[in-house]
mmCIF file of C-alpha atoms in Angstrom:
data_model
loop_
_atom_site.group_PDB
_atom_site.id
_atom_site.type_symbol
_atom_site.label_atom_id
_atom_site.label_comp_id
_atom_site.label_asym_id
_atom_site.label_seq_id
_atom_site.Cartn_x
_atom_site.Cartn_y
_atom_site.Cartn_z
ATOM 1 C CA UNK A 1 97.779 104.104 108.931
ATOM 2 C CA UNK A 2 99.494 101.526 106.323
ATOM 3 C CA UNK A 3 98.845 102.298 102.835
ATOM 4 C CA UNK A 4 100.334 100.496 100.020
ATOM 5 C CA UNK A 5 100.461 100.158 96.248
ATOM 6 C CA UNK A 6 100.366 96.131 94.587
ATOM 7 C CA UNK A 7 103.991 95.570 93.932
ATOM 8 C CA UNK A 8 102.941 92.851 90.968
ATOM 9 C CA UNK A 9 101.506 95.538 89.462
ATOM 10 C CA UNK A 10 103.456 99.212 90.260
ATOM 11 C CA UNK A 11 105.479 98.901 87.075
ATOM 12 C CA UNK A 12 103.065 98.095 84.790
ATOM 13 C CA UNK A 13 103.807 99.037 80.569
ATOM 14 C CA UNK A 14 101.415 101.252 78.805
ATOM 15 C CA UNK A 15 98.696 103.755 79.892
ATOM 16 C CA UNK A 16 98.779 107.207 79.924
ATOM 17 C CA UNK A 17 102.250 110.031 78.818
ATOM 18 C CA UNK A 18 103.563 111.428 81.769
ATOM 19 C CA UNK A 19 101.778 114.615 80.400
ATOM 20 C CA UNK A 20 98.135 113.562 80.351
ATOM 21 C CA UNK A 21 99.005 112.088 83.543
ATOM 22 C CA UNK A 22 100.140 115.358 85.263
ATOM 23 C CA UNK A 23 96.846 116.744 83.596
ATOM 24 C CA UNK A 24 94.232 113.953 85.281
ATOM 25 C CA UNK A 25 96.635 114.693 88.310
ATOM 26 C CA UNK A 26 96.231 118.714 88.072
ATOM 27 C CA UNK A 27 92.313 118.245 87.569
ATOM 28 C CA UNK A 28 91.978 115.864 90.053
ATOM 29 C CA UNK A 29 93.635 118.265 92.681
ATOM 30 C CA UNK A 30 91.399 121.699 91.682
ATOM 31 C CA UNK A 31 88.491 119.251 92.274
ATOM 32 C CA UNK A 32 89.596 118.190 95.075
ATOM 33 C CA UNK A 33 89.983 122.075 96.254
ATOM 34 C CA UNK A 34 86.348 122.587 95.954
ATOM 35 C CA UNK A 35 84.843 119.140 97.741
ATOM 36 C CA UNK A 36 87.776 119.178 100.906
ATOM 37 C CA UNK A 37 88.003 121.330 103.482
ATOM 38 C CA UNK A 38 91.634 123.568 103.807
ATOM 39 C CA UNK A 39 93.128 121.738 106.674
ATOM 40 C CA UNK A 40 92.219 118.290 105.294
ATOM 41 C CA UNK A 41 93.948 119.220 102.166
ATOM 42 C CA UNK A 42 96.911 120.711 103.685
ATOM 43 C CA UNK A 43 96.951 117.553 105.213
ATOM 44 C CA UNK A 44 96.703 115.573 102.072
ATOM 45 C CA UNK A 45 99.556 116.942 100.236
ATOM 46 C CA UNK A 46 101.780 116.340 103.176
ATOM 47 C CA UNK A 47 101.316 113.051 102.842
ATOM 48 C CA UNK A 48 100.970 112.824 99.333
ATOM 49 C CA UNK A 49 104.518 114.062 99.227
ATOM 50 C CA UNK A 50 105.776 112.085 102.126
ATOM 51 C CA UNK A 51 104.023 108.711 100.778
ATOM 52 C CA UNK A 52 105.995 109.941 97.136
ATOM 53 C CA UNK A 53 109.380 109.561 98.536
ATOM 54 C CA UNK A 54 108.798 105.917 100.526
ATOM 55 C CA UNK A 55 109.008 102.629 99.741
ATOM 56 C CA UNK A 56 105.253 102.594 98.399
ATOM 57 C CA UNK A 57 106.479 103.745 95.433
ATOM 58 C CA UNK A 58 107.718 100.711 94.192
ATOM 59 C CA UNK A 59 105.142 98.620 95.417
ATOM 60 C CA UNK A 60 105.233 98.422 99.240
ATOM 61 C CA UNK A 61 103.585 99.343 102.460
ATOM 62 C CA UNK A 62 104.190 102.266 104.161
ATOM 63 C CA UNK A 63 103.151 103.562 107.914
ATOM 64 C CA UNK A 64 102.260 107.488 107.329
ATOM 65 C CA UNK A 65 103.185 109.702 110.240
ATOM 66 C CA UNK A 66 100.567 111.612 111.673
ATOM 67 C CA UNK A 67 99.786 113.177 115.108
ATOM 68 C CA UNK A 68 96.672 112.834 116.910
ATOM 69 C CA UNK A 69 94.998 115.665 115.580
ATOM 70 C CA UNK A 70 96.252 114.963 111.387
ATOM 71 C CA UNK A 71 94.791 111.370 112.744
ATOM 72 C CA UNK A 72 91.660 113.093 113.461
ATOM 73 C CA UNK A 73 91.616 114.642 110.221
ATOM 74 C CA UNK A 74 92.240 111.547 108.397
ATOM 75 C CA UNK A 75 89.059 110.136 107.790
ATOM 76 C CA UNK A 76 88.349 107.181 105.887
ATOM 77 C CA UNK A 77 87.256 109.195 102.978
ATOM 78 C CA UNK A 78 90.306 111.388 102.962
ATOM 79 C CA UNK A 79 92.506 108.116 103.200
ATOM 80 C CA UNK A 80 91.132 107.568 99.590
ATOM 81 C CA UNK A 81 91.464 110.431 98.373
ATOM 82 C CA UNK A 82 95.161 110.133 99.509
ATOM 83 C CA UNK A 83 95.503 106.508 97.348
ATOM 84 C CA UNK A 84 93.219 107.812 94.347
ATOM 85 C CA UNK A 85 96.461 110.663 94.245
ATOM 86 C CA UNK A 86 99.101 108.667 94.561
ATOM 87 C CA UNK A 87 98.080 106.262 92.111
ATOM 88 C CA UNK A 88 97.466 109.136 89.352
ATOM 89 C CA UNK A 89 101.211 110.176 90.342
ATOM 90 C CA UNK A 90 102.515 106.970 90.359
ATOM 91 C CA UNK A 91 101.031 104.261 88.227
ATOM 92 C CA UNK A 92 100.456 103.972 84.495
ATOM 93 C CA UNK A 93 96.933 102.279 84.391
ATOM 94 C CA UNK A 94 93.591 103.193 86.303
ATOM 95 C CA UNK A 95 93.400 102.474 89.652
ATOM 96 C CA UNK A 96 90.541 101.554 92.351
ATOM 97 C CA UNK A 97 91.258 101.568 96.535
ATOM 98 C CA UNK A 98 90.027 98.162 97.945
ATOM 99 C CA UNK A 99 89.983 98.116 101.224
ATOM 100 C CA UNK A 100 91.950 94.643 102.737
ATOM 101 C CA UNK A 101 89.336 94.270 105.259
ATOM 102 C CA UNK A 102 89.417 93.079 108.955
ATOM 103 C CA UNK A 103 92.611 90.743 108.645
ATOM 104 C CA UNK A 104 94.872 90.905 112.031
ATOM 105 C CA UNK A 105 97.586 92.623 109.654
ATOM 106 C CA UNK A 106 95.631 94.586 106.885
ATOM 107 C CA UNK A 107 93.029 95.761 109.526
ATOM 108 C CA UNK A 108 91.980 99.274 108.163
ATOM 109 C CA UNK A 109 94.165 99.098 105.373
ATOM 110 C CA UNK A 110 93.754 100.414 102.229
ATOM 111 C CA UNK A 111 95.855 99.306 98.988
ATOM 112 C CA UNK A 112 95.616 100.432 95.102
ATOM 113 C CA UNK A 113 95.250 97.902 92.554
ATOM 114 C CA UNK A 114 94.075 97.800 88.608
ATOM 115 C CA UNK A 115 90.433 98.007 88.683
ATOM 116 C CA UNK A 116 90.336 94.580 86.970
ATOM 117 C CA UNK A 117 92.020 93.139 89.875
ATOM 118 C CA UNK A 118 89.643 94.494 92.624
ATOM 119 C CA UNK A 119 87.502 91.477 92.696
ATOM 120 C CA UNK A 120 89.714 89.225 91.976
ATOM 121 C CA UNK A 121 89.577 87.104 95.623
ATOM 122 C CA UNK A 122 92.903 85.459 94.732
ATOM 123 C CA UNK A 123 94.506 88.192 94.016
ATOM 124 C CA UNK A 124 93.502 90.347 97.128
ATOM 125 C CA UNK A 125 94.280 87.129 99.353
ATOM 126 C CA UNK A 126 97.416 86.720 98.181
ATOM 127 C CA UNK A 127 97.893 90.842 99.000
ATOM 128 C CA UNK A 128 96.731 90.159 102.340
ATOM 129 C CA UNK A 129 99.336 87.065 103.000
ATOM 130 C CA UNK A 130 102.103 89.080 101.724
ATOM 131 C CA UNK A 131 101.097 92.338 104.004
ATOM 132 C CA UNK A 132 100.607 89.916 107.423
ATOM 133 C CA UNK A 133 104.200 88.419 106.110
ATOM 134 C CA UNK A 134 105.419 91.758 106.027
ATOM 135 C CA UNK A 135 103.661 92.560 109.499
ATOM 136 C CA UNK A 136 105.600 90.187 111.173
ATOM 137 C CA UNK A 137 108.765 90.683 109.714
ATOM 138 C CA UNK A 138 108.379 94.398 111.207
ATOM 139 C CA UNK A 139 107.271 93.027 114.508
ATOM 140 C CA UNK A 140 110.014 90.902 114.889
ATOM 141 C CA UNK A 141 112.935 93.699 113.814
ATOM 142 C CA UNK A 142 111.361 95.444 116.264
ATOM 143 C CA UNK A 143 111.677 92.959 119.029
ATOM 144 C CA UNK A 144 115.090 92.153 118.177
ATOM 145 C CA UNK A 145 116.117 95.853 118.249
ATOM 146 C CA UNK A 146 114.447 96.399 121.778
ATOM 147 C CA UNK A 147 116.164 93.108 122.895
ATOM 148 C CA UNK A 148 119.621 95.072 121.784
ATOM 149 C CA UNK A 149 118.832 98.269 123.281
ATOM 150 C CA UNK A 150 118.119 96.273 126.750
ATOM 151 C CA UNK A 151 121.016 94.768 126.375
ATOM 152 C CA UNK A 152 123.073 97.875 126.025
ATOM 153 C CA UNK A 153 121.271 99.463 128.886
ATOM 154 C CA UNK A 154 119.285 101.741 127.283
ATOM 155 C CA UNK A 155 115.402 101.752 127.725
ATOM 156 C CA UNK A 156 113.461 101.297 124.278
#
């Protein structure tokens, strides 16, 4: 699953000390305890500290890596929960999950933005442009480093 944080807006001024945001972040988590079951939650903070260390951080996409049965687990609602944590870690202001809808590239895919951004049509259309744009720019390294492994005999 691609998840991503708005790179216009990751390093947004203001909002909340690091300390209040650690707090939201703490309560958040022993609520969280009480509505999810164990696995799912073991689950979460995997990714939650994967996702913390990727590009996403700084306003990217990022592919999560997950076996069949953690994809099982990762249910639509849990793949919220997993944005509504990383943006308390992550980003200064509030945040909502929009989902990008059924585009080709953003199919399924779930991104963070300001809440007074979330209905901004503009906005999310330029979001979806710049995640197909970033689609195909995978797709294509991908090709070309097949296309070299073939070429050096190896199978890819």
């Amino acid at each position: 699953m691609l998840v991503g944080m708005d790179r216009e807006e990751s390093q947004g001024p203001g909002g909340p000390e690091p300390s209040e945001r650690a707090e939201r972040l703490r309560r958040y988590l022993s609520e969280l305890e009480q509505r999810v079951d164990p696995r799912s939650l073991e689950l979460l903070m995997r990714l939650l500290r994967e996702l913390s260390v990727s590009p996403a951080v700084r306003g990217g996409t990022y592919e999560l890596g997950m076996g069949p049965e953690e994809r099982e687990l990762f249910t639509p609602a849990l793949q919220a929960e997993l944005l509504v944590l990383f943006g308390l870690l992550t980003s200064h202001d509030e945040r909502v999950v929009v989902d990008l809808g059924d585009s080709p590239h953003a199919k399924g895919m779930k991104v963070l933005v300001p809440r007074e951004r979330a209905d901004d049509p503009d906005f999310l259309r330029r979001h979806k442009q710049r995640v197909a744009a970033e689609a195909a720019e995978r797709e294509a390294d991908r090709r070309e480093v097949e296309a070299i492994a073939r070429a050096s005999g190896m199978e890819p």
